[in-house]
XYZ file of C-alpha atoms in Angstrom:
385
model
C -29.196 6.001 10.448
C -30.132 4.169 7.184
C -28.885 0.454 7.901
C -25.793 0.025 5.670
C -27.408 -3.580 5.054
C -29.977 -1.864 3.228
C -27.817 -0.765 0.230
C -27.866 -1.923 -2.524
C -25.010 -4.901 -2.367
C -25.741 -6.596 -5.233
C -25.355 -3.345 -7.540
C -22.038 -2.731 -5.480
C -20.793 -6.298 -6.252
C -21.328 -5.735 -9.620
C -19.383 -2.490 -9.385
C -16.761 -4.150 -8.176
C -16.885 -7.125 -10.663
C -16.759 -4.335 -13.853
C -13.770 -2.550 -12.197
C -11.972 -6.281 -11.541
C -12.642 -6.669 -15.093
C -11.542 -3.693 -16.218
C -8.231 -2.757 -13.959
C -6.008 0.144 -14.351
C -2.546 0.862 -13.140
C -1.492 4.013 -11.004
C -2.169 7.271 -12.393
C -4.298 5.734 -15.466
C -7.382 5.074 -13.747
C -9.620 7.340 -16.096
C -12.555 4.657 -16.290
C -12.287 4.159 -12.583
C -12.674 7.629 -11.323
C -15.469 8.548 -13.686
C -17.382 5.369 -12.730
C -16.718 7.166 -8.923
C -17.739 10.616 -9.637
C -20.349 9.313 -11.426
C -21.311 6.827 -8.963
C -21.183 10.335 -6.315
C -22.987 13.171 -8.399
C -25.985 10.590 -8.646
C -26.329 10.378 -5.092
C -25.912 14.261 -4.716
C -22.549 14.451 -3.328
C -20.014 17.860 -4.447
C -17.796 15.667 -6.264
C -14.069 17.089 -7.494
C -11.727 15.477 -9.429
C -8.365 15.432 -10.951
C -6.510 15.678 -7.427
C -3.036 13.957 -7.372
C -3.243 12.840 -11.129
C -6.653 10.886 -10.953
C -7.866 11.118 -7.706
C -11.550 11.261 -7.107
C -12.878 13.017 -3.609
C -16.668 13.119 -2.596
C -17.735 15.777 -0.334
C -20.645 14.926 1.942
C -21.452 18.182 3.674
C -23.067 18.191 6.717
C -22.517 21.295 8.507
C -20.691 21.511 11.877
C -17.266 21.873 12.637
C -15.611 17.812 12.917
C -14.549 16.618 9.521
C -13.404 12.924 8.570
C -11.624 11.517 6.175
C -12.316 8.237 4.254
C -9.954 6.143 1.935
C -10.092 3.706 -0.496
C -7.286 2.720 -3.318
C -8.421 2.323 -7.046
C -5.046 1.116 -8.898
C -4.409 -2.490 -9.898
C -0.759 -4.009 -10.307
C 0.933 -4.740 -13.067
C 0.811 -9.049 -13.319
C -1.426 -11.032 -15.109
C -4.203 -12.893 -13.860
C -4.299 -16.825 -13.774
C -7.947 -16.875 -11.755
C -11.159 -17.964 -14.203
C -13.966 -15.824 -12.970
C -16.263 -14.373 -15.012
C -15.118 -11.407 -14.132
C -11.532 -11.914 -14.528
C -9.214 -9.296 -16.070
C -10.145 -7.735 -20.041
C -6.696 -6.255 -19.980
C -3.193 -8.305 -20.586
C -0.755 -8.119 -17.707
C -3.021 -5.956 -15.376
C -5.076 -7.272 -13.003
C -6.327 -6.448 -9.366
C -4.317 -9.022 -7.593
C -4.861 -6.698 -3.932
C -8.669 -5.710 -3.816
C -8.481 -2.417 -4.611
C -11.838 -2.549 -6.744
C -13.277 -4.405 -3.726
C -11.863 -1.128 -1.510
C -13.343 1.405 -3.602
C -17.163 -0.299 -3.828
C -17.148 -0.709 -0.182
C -16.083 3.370 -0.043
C -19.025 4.304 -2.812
C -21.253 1.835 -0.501
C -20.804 3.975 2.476
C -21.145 7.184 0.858
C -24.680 5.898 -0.325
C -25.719 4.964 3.395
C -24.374 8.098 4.578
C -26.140 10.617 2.381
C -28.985 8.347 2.499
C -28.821 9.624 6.487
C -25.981 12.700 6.754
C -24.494 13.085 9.663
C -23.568 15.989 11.439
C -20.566 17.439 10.460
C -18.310 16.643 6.919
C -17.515 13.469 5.486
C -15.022 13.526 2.529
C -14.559 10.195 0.453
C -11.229 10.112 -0.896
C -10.906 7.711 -3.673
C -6.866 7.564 -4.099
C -4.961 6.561 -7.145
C -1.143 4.943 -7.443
C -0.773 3.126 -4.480
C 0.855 0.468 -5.604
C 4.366 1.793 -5.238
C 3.389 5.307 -7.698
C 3.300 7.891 -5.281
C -0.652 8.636 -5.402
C -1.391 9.681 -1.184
C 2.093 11.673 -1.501
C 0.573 13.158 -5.389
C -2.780 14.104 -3.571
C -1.195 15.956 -0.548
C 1.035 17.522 -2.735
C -1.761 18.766 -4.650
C -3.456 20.174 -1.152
C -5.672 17.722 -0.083
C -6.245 18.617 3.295
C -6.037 22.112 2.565
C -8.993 21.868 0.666
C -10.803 19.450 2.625
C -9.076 19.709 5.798
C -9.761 16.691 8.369
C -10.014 16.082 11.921
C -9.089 12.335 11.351
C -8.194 9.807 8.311
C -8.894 6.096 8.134
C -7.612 3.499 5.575
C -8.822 0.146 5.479
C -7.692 -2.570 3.323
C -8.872 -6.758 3.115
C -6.687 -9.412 4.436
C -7.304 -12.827 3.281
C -7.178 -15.537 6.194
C -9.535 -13.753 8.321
C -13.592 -13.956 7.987
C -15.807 -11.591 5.986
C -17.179 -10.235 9.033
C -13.829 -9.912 10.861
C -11.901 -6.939 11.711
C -8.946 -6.358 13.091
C -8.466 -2.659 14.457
C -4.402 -2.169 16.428
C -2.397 1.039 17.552
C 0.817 1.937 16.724
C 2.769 0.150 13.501
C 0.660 -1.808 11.364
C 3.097 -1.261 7.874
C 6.369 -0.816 7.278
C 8.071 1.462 5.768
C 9.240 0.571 2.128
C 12.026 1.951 0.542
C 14.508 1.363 -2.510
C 18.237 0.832 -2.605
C 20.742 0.115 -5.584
C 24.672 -0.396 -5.773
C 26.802 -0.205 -8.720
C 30.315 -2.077 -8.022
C 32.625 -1.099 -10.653
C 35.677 -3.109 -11.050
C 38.005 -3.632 -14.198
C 37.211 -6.660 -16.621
C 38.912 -8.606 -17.943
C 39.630 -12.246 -19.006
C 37.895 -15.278 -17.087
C 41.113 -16.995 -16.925
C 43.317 -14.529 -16.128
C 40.807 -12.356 -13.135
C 44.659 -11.427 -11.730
C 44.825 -8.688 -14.315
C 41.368 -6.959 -13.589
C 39.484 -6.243 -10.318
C 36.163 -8.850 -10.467
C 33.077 -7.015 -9.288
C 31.626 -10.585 -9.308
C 33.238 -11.799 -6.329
C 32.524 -8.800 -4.343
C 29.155 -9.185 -4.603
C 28.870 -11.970 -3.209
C 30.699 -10.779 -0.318
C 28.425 -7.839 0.113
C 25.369 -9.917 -0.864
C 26.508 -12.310 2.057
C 27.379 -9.625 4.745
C 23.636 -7.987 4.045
C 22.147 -9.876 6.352
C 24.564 -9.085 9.164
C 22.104 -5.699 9.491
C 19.332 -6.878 10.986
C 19.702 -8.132 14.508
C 23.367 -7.373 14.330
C 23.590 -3.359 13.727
C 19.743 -2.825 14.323
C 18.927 -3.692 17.996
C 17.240 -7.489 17.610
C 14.026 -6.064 19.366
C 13.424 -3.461 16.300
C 11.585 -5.456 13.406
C 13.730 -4.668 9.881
C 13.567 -6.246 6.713
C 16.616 -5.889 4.042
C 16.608 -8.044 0.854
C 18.456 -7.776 -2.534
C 15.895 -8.375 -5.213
C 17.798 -7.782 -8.023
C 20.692 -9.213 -9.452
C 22.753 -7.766 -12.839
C 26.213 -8.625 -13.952
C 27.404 -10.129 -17.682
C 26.446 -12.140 -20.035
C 25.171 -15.647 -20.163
C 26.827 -16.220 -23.266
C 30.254 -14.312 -22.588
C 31.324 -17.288 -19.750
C 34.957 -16.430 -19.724
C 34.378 -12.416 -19.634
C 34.625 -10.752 -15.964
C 32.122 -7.832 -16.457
C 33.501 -4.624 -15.757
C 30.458 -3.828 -13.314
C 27.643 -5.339 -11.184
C 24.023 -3.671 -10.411
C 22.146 -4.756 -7.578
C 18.791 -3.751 -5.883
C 16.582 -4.294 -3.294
C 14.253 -2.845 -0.685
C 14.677 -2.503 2.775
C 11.475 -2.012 5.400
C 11.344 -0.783 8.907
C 8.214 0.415 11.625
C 10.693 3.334 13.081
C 12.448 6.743 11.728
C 15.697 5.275 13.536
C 15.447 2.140 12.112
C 14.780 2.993 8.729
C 17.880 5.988 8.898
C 19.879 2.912 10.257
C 19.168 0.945 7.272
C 19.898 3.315 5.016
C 23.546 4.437 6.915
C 24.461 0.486 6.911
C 23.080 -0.941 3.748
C 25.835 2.405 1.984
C 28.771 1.808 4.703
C 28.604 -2.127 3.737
C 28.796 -1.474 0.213
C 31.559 1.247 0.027
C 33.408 -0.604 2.820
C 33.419 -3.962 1.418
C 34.160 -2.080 -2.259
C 37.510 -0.543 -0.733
C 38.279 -3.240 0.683
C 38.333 -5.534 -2.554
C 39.300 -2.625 -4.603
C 36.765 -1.794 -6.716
C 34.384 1.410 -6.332
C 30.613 1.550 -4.700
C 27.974 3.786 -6.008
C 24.803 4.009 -3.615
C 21.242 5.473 -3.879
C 18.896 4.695 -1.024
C 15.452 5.913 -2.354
C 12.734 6.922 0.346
C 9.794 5.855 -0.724
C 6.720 5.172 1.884
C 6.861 6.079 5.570
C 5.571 3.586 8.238
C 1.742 3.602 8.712
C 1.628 3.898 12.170
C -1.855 4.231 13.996
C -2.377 7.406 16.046
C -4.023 6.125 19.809
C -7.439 8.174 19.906
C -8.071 7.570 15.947
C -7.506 4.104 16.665
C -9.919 4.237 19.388
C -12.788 5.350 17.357
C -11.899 2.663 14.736
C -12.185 0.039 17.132
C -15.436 0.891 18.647
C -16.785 1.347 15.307
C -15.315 -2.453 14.233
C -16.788 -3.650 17.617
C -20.265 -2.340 16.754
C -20.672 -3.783 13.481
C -18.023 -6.835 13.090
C -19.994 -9.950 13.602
C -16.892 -12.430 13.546
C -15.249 -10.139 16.750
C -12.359 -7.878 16.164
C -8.808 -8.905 16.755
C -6.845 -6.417 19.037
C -3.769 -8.303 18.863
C -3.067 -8.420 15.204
C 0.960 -8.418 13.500
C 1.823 -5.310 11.874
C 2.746 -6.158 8.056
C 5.868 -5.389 6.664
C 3.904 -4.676 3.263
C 4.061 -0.583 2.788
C 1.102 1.727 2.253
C 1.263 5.045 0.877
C -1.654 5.850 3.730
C 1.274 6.933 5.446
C 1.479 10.185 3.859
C -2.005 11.207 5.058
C -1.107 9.933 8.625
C 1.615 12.082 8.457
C -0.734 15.188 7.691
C -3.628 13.947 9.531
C -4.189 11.588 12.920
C -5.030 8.389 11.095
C -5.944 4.693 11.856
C -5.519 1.845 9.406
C -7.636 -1.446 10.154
C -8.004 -4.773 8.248
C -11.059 -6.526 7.020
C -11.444 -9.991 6.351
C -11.260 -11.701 3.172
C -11.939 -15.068 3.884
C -9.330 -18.115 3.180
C -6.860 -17.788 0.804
C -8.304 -19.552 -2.276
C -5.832 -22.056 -3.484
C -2.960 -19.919 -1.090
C -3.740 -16.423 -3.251
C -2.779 -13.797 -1.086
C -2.409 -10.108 -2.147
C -0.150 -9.968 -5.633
C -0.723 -13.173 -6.163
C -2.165 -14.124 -9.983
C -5.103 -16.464 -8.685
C -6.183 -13.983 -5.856
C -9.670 -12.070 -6.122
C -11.523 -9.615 -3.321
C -14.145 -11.700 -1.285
C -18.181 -9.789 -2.329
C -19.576 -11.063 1.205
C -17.283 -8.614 2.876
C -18.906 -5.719 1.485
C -21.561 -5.416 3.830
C -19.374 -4.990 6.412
C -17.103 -2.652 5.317
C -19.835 -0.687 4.255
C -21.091 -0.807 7.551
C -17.625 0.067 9.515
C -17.417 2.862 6.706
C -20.863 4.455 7.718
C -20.082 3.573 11.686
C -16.634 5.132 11.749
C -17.581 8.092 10.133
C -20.224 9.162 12.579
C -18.371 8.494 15.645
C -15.383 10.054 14.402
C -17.958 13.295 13.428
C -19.253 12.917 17.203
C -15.940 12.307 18.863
């Protein structure tokens, strides 16, 4: 095998720099993916693109009958950037605040070193748009993605500042919640500020249902079962109408669990609160509980040959022992269709406390080389497993 080390890092840091500097949200990365295919065809790879929207997917061919899967994320998130690299973001209000660009030069890295050396068997890069809450894994499976380049196992991998460049941590089971949507719509009656008697104030039962939110977790959901609900947003009059009682309030939030029963739980409770607490106060409840990402949960074996592959090449030691996240992933959908593992890779410290979606945070160069390397490593033992 051609020694990952080998590649050309510097021309992948640069990669990475340009697409930092030049970020694009879900589903509009059209300079992204043709830097990818471009990046592919030159190094002789079947490239095909266009699959879930803009999704970009490298076939290394190989012969044999073991195929693997290989993921990396191109979107960037909507936020501006408040970082002063040279590199820093071109575009206003878009910037890669969770090192996506840094996830897809690692993936273009590995597919150098492995046609540099093919395996034996298939290895199919799959460069995935929108997964910052816009559907892309769900868009690409949709659009037959392992029908057309049907795999024996998936991996994911994705940086996580706080732990060293050459640090991996590699877990079964859970590792991301799931992460789904919920509104309510209280409709009351409004009416004068000084006279609420005469209407029904939607106001107040908010705050009752706001209030009684938190009795879910570790009160209907067993205490042992991680869940996560929170109201994020808040709707009701007008800052300059102070003696009005609206006629309605709109709130949303999200709600996360690492379990189908947990996350049906959440969804039964979050609605019987609302519409119980609403007849109750005598006003009506309107409810929508959107599904949005599935739990990532790590299948055992594919696991197994992530974590031999993150022993082999992980200089700083692997961590076996890591928390599961209750950040979502839209990985999930290929785990669903495919046994999958999802590992971390260091990012060093947190500059200045940026973490992922923060405006100051920015994806660590020095751990290239070893992503590249657990890229290139994972694939042939998954190929050989």
């Amino acid at each position: 095998m051609k020694d990952p080390a080998s590649i050309d890092l510097p021309r992948l840091a640069d990669i990475r720099r340009d697409l930092h500097a030049h970020p694009e949200l879900g589903f509009e990365e059209t300079r992204t993916a043709g830097i990818v295919a471009a990046f592919l065809r030159d190094i002789g790879l079947e490239v095909t693109e266009g699959i879930g929207g803009t999704g970009v997917v490298g076939a290394l061919r190989g012969g044999g009958t073991r195929s693997v899967g290989l993921r990396a994320d191109m979107d960037a998130l909507a936020m501006p950037e408040t970082g002063t690299p040279t590199w820093a973001s071109t575009i206003p209000g878009t910037m890669h605040a969770c090192g996506h660009d840094g996830h897809t030069a690692m993936l273009l890295g590995a597919a150098a070193a492995l046609a540099a050396d093919p395996p034996m068997g298939n290895v199919f890069f799959i460069f995935q748009p929108a997964e910052e809450g816009r559907g892309g894994a769900r868009a690409m499976v949709e659009a037959g993605l392992f029908d057309r380049f049907p795999c024996d196992m998936v991996f994911g991998l994705h940086n996580m500042p706080g732990l060293a460049v050459d640090e991996m941590a590699v877990v079964a089971g859970p590792q991301l919640a799931s992460s789904d949507s919920w509104r309510v719509t209280l409709r009351g009656v409004g009416t004068h500020g000084a006279k609420p008697h005469l209407g029904r104030d939607p106001v107040t039962v908010a705050g009752h249902f706001l209030a009684a939110l938190q009795s879910i977790p570790g009160r209907v959901v067993d205490p042992l079962q991680p869940a996560v609900v929170s109201a994020c947003s808040l709707a009701a009059g007008d800052p300059k109408a102070l003696n009005v009682i609206p006629d309605f309030v709109e709130i949303g939030g999200t709600a996360r669990a690492y379990t189908p029963e947990v996350r049906d739980q959440l969804e039964t409770e979050i609605g019987r609160l609302a519409h119980g607490i609403a007849q109750a106060m005598g006003v009506e409840a309107e409810y929508t509980f959107i599904r949005r990402i599935p739990p990532v949960v790590n299948d055992p074996a594919t696991t197994a040959v992530a974590l031999a592959a993150a022993k082999a090449v992980s200089r700083g030691g692997v961590r076996e022992d890591f928390p599961p996240s209750t950040a979502g992933d839209d990985f999930a959908f290929f785990g669903q269709e495919v046994p999958g593992a999802y590992v971390w890779l260091g990012n060093g410290p947190a500059r200045d406390g940026a973490l992922h979606h923060n405006t100051g945070y920015d994806f660590n160069d020095n751990a290239i080389a070893t992503g590249v390397a657990f890229w290139a490593e994972v694939a042939r033992r998954a190929l050989s497993a």
